[in-house]
Short mmCIF file of C-alpha atoms and ligand atoms in Angstrom, two decimals:
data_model
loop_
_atom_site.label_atom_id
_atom_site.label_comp_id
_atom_site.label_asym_id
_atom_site.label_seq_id
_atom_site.Cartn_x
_atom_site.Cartn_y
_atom_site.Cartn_z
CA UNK P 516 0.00 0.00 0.00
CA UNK P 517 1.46 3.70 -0.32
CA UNK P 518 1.21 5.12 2.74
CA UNK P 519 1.43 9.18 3.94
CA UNK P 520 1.73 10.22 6.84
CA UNK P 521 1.35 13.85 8.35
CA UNK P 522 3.83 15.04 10.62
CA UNK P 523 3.35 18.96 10.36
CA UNK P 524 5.68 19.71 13.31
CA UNK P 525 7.81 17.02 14.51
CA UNK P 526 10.17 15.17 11.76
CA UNK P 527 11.63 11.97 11.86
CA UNK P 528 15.06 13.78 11.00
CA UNK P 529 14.79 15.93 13.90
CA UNK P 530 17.60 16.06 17.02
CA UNK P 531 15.66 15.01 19.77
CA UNK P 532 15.54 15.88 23.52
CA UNK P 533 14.39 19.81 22.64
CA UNK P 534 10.52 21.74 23.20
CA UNK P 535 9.27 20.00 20.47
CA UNK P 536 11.19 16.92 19.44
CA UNK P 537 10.63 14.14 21.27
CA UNK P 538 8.26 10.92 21.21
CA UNK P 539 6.37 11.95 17.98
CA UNK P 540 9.36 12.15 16.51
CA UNK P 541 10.78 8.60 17.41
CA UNK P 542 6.92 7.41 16.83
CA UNK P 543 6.56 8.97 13.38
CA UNK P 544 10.96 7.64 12.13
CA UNK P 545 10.15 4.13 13.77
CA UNK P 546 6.92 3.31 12.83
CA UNK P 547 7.59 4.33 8.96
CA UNK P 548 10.47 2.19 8.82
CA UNK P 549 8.56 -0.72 10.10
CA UNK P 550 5.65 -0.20 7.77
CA UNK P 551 8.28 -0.26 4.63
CA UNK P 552 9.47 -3.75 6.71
CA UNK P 553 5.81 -4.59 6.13
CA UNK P 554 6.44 -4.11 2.28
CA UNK P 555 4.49 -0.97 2.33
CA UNK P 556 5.84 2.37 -0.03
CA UNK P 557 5.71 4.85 2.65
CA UNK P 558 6.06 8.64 2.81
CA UNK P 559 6.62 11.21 5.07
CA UNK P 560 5.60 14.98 5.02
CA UNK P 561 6.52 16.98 7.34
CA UNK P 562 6.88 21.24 7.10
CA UNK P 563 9.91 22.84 5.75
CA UNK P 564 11.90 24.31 8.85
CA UNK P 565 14.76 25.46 7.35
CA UNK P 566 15.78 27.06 4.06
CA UNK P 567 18.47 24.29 3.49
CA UNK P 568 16.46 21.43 3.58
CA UNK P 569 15.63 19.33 0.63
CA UNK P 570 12.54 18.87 -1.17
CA UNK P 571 12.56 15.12 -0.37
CA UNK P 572 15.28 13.16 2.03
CA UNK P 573 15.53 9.37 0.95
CA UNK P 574 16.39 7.87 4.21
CA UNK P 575 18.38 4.74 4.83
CA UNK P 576 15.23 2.56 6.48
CA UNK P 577 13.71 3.21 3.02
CA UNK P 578 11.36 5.47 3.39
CA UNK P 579 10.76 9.45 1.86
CA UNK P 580 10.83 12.33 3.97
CA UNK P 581 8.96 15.15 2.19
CA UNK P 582 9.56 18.92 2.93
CA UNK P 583 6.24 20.80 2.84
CA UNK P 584 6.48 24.62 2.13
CA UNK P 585 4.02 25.79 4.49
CA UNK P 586 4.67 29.03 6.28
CA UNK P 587 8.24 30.61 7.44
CA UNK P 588 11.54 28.31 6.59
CA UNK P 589 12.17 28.37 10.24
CA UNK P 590 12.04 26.35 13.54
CA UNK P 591 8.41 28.21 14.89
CA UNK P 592 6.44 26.36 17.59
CA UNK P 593 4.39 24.39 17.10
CA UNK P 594 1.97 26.24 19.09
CA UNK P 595 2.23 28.97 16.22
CA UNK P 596 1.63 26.57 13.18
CA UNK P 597 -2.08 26.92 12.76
CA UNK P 598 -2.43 29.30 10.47
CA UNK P 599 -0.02 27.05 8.20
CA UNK P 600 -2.30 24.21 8.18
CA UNK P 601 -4.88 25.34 5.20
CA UNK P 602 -1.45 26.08 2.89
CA UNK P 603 -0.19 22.68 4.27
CA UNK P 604 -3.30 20.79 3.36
CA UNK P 605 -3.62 22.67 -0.04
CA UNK P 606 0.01 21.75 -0.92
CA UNK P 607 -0.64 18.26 0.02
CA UNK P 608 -3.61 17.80 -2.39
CA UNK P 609 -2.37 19.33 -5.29
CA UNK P 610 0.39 16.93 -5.08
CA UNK P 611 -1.91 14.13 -4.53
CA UNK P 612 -4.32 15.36 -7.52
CA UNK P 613 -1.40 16.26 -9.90
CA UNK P 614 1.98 14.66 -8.57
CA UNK P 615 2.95 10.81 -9.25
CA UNK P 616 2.31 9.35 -6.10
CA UNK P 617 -1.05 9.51 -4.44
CA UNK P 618 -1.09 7.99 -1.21
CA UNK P 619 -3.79 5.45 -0.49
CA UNK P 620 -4.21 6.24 2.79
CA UNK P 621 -2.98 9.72 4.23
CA UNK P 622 -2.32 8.80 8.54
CA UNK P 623 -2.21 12.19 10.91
CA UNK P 624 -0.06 12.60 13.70
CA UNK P 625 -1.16 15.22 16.15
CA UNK P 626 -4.21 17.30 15.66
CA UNK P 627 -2.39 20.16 13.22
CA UNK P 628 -1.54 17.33 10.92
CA UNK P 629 -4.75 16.47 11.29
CA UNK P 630 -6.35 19.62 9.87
CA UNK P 631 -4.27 19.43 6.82
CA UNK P 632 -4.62 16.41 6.06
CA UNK P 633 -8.51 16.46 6.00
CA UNK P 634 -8.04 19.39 4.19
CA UNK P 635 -6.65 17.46 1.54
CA UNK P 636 -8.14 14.33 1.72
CA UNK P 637 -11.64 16.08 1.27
CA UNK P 638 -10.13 17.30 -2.18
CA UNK P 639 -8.75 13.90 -3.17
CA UNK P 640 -10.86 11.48 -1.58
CA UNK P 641 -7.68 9.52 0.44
CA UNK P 642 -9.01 7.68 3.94
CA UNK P 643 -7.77 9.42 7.09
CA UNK P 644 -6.18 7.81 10.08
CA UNK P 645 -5.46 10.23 12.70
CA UNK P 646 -3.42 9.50 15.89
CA UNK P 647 -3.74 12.56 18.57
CA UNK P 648 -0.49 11.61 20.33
CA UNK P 649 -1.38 14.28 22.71
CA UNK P 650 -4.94 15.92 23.53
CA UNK P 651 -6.12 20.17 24.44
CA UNK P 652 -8.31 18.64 27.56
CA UNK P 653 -5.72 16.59 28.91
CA UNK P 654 -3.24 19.76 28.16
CA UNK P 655 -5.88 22.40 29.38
CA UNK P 656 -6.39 20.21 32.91
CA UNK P 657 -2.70 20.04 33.85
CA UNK P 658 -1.53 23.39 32.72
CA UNK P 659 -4.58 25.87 33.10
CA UNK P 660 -3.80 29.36 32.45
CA UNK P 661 -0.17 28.43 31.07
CA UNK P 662 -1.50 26.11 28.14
CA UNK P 663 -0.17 27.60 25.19
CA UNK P 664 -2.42 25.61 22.64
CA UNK P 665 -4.61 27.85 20.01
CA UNK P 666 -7.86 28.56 21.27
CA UNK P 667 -10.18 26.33 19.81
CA UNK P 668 -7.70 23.18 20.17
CA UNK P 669 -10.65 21.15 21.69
CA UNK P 670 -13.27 21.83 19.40
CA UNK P 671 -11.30 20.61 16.42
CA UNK P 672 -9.78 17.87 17.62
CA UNK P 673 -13.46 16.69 18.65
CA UNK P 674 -14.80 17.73 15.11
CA UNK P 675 -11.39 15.65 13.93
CA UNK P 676 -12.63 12.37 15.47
CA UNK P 677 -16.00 12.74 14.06
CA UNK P 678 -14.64 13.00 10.12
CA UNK P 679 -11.28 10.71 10.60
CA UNK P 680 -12.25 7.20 9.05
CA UNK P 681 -10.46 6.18 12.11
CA UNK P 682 -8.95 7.57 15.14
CA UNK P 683 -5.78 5.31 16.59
CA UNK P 684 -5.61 5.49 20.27
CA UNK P 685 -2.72 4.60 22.67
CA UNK P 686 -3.56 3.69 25.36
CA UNK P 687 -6.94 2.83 27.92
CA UNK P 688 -6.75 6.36 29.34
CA UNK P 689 -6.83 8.38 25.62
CA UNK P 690 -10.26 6.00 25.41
CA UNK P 691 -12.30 7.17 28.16
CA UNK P 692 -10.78 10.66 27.33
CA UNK P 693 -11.60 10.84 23.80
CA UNK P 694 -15.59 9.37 24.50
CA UNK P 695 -15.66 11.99 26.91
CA UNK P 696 -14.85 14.57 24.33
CA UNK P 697 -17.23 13.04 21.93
CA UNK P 698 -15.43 10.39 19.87
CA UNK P 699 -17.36 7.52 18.64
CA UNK P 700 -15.63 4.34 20.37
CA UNK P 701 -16.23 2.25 17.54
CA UNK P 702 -14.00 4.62 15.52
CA UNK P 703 -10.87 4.11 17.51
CA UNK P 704 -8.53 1.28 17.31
CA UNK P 705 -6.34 0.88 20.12
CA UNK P 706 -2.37 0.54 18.85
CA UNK P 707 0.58 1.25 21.39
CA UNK P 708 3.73 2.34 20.30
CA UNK P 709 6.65 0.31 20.10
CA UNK P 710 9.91 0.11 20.66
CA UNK P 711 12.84 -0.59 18.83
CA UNK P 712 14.50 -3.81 20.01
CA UNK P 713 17.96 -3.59 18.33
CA UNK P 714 18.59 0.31 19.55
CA UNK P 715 17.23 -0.41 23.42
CA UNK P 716 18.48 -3.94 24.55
CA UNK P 717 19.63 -5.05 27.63
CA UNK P 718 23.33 -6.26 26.27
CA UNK P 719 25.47 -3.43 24.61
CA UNK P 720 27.85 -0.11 25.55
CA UNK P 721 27.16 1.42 29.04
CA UNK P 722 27.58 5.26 29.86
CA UNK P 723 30.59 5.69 32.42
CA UNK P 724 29.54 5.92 36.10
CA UNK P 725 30.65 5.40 39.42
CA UNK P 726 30.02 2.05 40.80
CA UNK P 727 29.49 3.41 44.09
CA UNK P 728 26.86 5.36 43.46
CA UNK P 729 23.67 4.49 42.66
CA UNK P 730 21.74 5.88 39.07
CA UNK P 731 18.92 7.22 39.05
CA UNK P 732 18.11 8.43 35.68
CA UNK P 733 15.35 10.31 33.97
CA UNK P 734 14.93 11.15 30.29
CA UNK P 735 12.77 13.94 28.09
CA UNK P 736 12.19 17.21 27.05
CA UNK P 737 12.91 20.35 29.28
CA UNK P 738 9.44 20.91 30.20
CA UNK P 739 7.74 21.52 33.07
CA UNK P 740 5.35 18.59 32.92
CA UNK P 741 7.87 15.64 32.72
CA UNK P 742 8.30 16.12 36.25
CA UNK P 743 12.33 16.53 36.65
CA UNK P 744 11.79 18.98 39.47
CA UNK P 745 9.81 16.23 40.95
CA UNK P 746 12.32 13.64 40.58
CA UNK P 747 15.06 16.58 41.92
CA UNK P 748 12.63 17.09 45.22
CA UNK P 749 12.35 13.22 45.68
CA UNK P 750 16.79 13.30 45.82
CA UNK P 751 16.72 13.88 49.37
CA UNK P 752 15.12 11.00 50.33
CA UNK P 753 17.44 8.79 48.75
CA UNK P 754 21.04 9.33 49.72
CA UNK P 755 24.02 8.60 48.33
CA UNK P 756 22.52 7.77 44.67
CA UNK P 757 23.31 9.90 41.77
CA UNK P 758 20.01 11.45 39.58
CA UNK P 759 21.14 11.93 35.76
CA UNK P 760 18.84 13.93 33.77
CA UNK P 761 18.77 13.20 29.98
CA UNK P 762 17.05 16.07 27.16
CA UNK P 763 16.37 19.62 26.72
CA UNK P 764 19.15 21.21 24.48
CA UNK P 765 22.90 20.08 23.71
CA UNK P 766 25.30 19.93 26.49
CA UNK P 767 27.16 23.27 25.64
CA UNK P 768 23.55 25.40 26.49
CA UNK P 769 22.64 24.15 29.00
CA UNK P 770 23.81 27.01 31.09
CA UNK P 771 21.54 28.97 29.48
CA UNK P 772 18.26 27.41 29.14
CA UNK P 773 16.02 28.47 31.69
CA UNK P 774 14.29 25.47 32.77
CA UNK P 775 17.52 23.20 33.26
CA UNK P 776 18.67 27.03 35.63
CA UNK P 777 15.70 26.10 37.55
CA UNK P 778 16.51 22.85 37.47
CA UNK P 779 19.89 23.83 39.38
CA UNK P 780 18.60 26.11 41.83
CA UNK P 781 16.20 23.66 42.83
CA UNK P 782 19.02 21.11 43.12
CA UNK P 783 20.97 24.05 45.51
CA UNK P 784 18.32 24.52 47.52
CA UNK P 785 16.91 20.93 48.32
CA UNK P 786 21.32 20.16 49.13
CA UNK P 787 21.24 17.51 46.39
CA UNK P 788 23.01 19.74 43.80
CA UNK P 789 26.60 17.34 43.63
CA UNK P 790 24.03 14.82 43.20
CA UNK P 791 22.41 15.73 40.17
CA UNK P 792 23.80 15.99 37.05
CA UNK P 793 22.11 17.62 33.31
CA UNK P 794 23.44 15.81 30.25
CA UNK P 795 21.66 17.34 27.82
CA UNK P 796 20.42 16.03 24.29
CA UNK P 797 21.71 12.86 24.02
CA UNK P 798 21.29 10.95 20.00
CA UNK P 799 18.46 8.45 19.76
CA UNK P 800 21.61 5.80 18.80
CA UNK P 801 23.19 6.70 22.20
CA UNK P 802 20.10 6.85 24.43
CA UNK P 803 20.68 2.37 25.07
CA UNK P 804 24.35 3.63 26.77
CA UNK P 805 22.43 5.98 29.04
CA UNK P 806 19.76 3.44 30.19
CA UNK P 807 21.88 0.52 30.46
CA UNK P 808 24.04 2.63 33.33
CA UNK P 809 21.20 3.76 35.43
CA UNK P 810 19.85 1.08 38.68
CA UNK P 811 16.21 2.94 38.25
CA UNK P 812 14.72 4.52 35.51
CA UNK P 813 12.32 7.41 36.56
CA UNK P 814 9.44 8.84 34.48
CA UNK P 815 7.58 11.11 36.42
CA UNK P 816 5.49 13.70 34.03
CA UNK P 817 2.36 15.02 35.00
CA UNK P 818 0.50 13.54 32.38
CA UNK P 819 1.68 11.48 29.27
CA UNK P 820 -0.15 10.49 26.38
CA UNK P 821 1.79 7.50 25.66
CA UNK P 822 5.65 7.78 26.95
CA UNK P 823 8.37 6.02 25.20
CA UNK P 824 11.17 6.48 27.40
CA UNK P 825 9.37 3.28 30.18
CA UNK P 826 9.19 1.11 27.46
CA UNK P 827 13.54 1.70 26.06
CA UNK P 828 14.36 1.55 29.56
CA UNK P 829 12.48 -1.67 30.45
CA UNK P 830 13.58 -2.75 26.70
CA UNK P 831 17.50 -2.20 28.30
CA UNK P 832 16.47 -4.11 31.38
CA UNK P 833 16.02 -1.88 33.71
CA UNK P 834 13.44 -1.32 36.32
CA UNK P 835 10.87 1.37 35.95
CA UNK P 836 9.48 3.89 38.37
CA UNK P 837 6.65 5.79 36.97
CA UNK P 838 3.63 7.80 37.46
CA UNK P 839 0.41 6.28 37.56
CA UNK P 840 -0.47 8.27 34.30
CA UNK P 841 -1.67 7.90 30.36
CA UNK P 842 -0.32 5.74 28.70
CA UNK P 843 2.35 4.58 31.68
CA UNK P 844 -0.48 3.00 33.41
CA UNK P 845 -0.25 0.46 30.68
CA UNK P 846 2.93 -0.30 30.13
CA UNK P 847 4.42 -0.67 33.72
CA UNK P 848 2.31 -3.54 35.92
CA UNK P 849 2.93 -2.21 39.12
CA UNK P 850 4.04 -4.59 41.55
CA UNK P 851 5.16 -6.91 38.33
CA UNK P 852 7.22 -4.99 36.20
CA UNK P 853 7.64 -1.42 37.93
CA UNK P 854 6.57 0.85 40.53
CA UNK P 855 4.10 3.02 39.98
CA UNK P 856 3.62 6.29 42.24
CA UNK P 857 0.67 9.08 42.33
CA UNK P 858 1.98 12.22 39.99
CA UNK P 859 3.46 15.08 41.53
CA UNK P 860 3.98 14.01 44.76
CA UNK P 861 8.20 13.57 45.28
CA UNK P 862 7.55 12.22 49.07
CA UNK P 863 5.98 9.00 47.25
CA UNK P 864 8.61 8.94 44.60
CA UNK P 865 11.30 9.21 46.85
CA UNK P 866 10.06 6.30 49.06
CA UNK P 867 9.13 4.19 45.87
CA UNK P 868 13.29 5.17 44.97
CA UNK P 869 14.55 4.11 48.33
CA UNK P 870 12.19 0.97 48.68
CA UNK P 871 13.92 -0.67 45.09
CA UNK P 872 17.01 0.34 45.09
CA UNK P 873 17.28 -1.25 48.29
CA UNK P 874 16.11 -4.30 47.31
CA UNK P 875 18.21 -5.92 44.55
CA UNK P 876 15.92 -9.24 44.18
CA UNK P 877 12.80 -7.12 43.16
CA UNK P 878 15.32 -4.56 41.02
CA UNK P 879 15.76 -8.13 38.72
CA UNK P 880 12.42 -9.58 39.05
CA UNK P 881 11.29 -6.39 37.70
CA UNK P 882 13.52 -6.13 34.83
CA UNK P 883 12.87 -10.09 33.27
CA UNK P 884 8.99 -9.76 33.72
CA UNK P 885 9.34 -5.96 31.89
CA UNK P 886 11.33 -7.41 29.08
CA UNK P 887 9.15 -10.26 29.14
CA UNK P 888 5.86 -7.46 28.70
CA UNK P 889 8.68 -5.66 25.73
CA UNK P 890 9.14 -8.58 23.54
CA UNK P 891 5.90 -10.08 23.54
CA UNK P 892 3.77 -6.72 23.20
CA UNK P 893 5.86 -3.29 22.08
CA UNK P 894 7.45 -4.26 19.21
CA UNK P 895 7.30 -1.86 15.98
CA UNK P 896 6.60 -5.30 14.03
CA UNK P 897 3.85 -6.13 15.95
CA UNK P 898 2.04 -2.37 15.66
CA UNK P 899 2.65 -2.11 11.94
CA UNK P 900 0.89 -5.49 11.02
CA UNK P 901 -2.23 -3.63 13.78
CA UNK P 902 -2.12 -0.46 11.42
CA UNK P 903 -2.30 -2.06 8.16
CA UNK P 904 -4.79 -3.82 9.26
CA UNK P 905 -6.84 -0.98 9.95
CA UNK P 906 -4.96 0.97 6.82
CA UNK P 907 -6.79 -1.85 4.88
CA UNK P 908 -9.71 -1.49 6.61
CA UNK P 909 -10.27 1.99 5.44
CA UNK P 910 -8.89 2.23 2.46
CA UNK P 911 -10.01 0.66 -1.37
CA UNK P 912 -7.33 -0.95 -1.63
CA UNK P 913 -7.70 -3.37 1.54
CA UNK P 914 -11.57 -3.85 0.77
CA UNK P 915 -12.16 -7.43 -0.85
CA UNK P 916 -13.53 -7.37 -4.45
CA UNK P 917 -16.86 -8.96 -4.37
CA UNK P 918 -17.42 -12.15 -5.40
CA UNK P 919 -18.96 -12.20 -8.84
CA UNK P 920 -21.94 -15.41 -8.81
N1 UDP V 808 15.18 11.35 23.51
C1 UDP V 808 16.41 11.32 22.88
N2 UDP V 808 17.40 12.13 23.34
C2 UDP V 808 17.23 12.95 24.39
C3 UDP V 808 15.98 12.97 25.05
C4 UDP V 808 14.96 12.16 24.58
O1 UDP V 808 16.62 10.58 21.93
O2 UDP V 808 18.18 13.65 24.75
C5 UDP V 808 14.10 10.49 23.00
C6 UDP V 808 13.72 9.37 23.96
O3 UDP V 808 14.63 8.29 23.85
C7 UDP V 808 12.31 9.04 23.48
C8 UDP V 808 11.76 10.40 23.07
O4 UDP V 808 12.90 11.25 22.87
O5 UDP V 808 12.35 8.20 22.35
C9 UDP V 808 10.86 11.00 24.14
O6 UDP V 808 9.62 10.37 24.04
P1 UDP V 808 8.49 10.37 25.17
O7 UDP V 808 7.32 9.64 24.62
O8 UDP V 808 9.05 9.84 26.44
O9 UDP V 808 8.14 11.88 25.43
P2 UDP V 808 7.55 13.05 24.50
O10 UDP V 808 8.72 13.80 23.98
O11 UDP V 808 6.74 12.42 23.40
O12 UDP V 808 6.69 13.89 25.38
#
């Protein structure tokens, strides 16, 4: 089948670890790869962010990454894209009507993409799988007055599940959100993410550390809502161990971003600060190094639509903390595979931190049953077969021929 999909923001090309690259990113480069694995001709548009990019990038997993010319040749965020969506969905259908490759189905990731891509699909008459990786109620809830999403952010991403053929959903929480909002159940499909298997493994390279001090270490964007000033307040209940912080921009400005200053001062002021340490961006290939050296692996956001960074550190074998949130709530079994601990609340984290690293027996038994839960569920294999199933659903191409009598 030829395959879009929308990306309008967050490229599969993109350095991650900054504001806005991060698990849509990964989701978007490692699901495309595994759908051309499936045999499928797969393409990927995503807008043109810089004046010296390419019209199209061939990559080496085999699939296209196309540029879309839709407002300024510069790094904007994505908060500020709106307007661009109309010229993005009008680009997209004129090369769908009038280009050499039509996609068969067109699949949306994140609401944006999903405006454009409706936009053109109404014009050309391609099926529309959306996935919302991230919803304006769940945003609007947590963040209140600071949510920096357009006005109106709710309303179309309710009229978006209503006119999507079908709406993929990650996880049990995004389901009871999304009927909430208005979303027909029987238009959603549940499909988790995956994760890649050769990149996060348990064998392989491991970051340097001190063997007498125990890792903690927690990975993602510099944002508020990941919960590293969480993870920082929960340091002084477990002494002695180390708390590595992975994301937000390259090592060399890190002095200057403001959240990883706060991060600091927070650090100072709670007497952990030789205790924590900011990495910075660290390259998708080098993330397995970074998990493989830590004793616990922390994700503590607020909220989280799905959360990648559980599933490569139980993929590298290591025990997971993490917030009873989204799409966490799924992939740790608490008690079985990992901890998990109400959000914002450090006094629980740091006991949940003290309790395993204290006990070594549950630290293992944790880490076989999670890569036990890995291999048999969360493979990229195993959600590209679900989504061509439902690709095939949709689309002409996937519905039989009837019989002739
Ligand atoms: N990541 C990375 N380098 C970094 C920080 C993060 O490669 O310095 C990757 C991380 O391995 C994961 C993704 O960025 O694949 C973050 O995804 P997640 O779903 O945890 O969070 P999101 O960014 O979607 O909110």
């Amino acid at each position: 089948m030829r395959i879009a999909m929308i990306s309008e923001h967050a490229s599969p090309l993109a350095v991650l670890g900054e504001e806005d690259a991060g698990g849509q990113n990964t989701h978007v480069a490692e699901l495309a790869a595994a759908l051309v694995g499936e045999g499928h001709d797969v393409r990927v548009y995503t807008r043109r962010d810089s004046p010296s990019l390419p019209d199209t990038v061939a990559t080496l997993d085999g699939y296209r990454v196309c540029h879309v010319p839709a407002g300024p040749a510069l790094r904007v965020p994505k908060d500020e894209l709106l307007p661009h969506m109309g010229e993005f969905g009008r680009w997209l259908a004129g090369q769908w009507r009038d280009g050499d490759w039509s996609p068969d189905v067109a699949h949306a990731h994140f609401w944006m993409s999903g405006l454009a891509t409706l936009h053109a699909a109404r014009r050309t008459g391609v099926p529309v799988v959306l996935t919302y990786h991230a919803l304006g109620t769940v945003k609007r809830r947590h963040q209140g007055a600071r949510d920096t999403s357009p006005p109106g952010r709710i309303g179309f991403e309710r009229a978006l599940g209503r006119a999507a053929d079908r709406v993929i959903v990650q996880c049990q929480d995004e389901v009871g959100e999304l009927v909430r909002l208005g979303v027909p159940r029987s238009r959603m499909a549940l499909v988790p993410s995956g994760v890649n298997q050769e990149v996060f493994r348990p064998d392989g390279p491991v970051a340097p550390r001190d063997p007498a001090r125990p890792r903690i270490l927690t990975v993602g964007r510099m944002v508020e809502r990941k919960g590293f000033l969480e993870v920082v307040r929960a340091m002084p209940a477990v002494p002695d161990a180390e708390c590595v912080v992975v994301g937000g921009p390259p090592a060399d400005l890190l002095p200057a971003d403001p959240f990883a200053r706060r991060l600091g001062a927070l650090a100072e002021s709670c007497g952990v600060a030789d205790r924590v340490r900011l990495v910075g961006a660290v390259p998708r290939e080098e993330m397995g190094r970074w998990y493989r050296s830590a004793d616990i692996l922390v994700a503590a956001p607020w909220y989280e639509p799905f959360g990648l960074t559980p599933l490569e550190g139980m993929a590298c074998g290591v025990p997971v903390i993490g917030t009873r949130v989204g799409g966490i709530a799924d992939t740790v079994v608490d008690g079985l595979t990992g901890d998990l601990v109400p959000p914002r609340d450090p006094r629980a984290l740091g006991t949940a931190i003290r309790r395993l690293l204290a006990d070594q027996v549950r630290r293992f038994a944790y880490a076989t049953a999670a890569l036990d839960r890995i291999r048999s569920r969360y493979s990229w294999k195993r959600c590209a077969e679900q989504l061509s199933a439902v690709y095939a659903a949709v689309s002409s191409v996937g519905r039989a021929t009837p019989a002739v009598a």
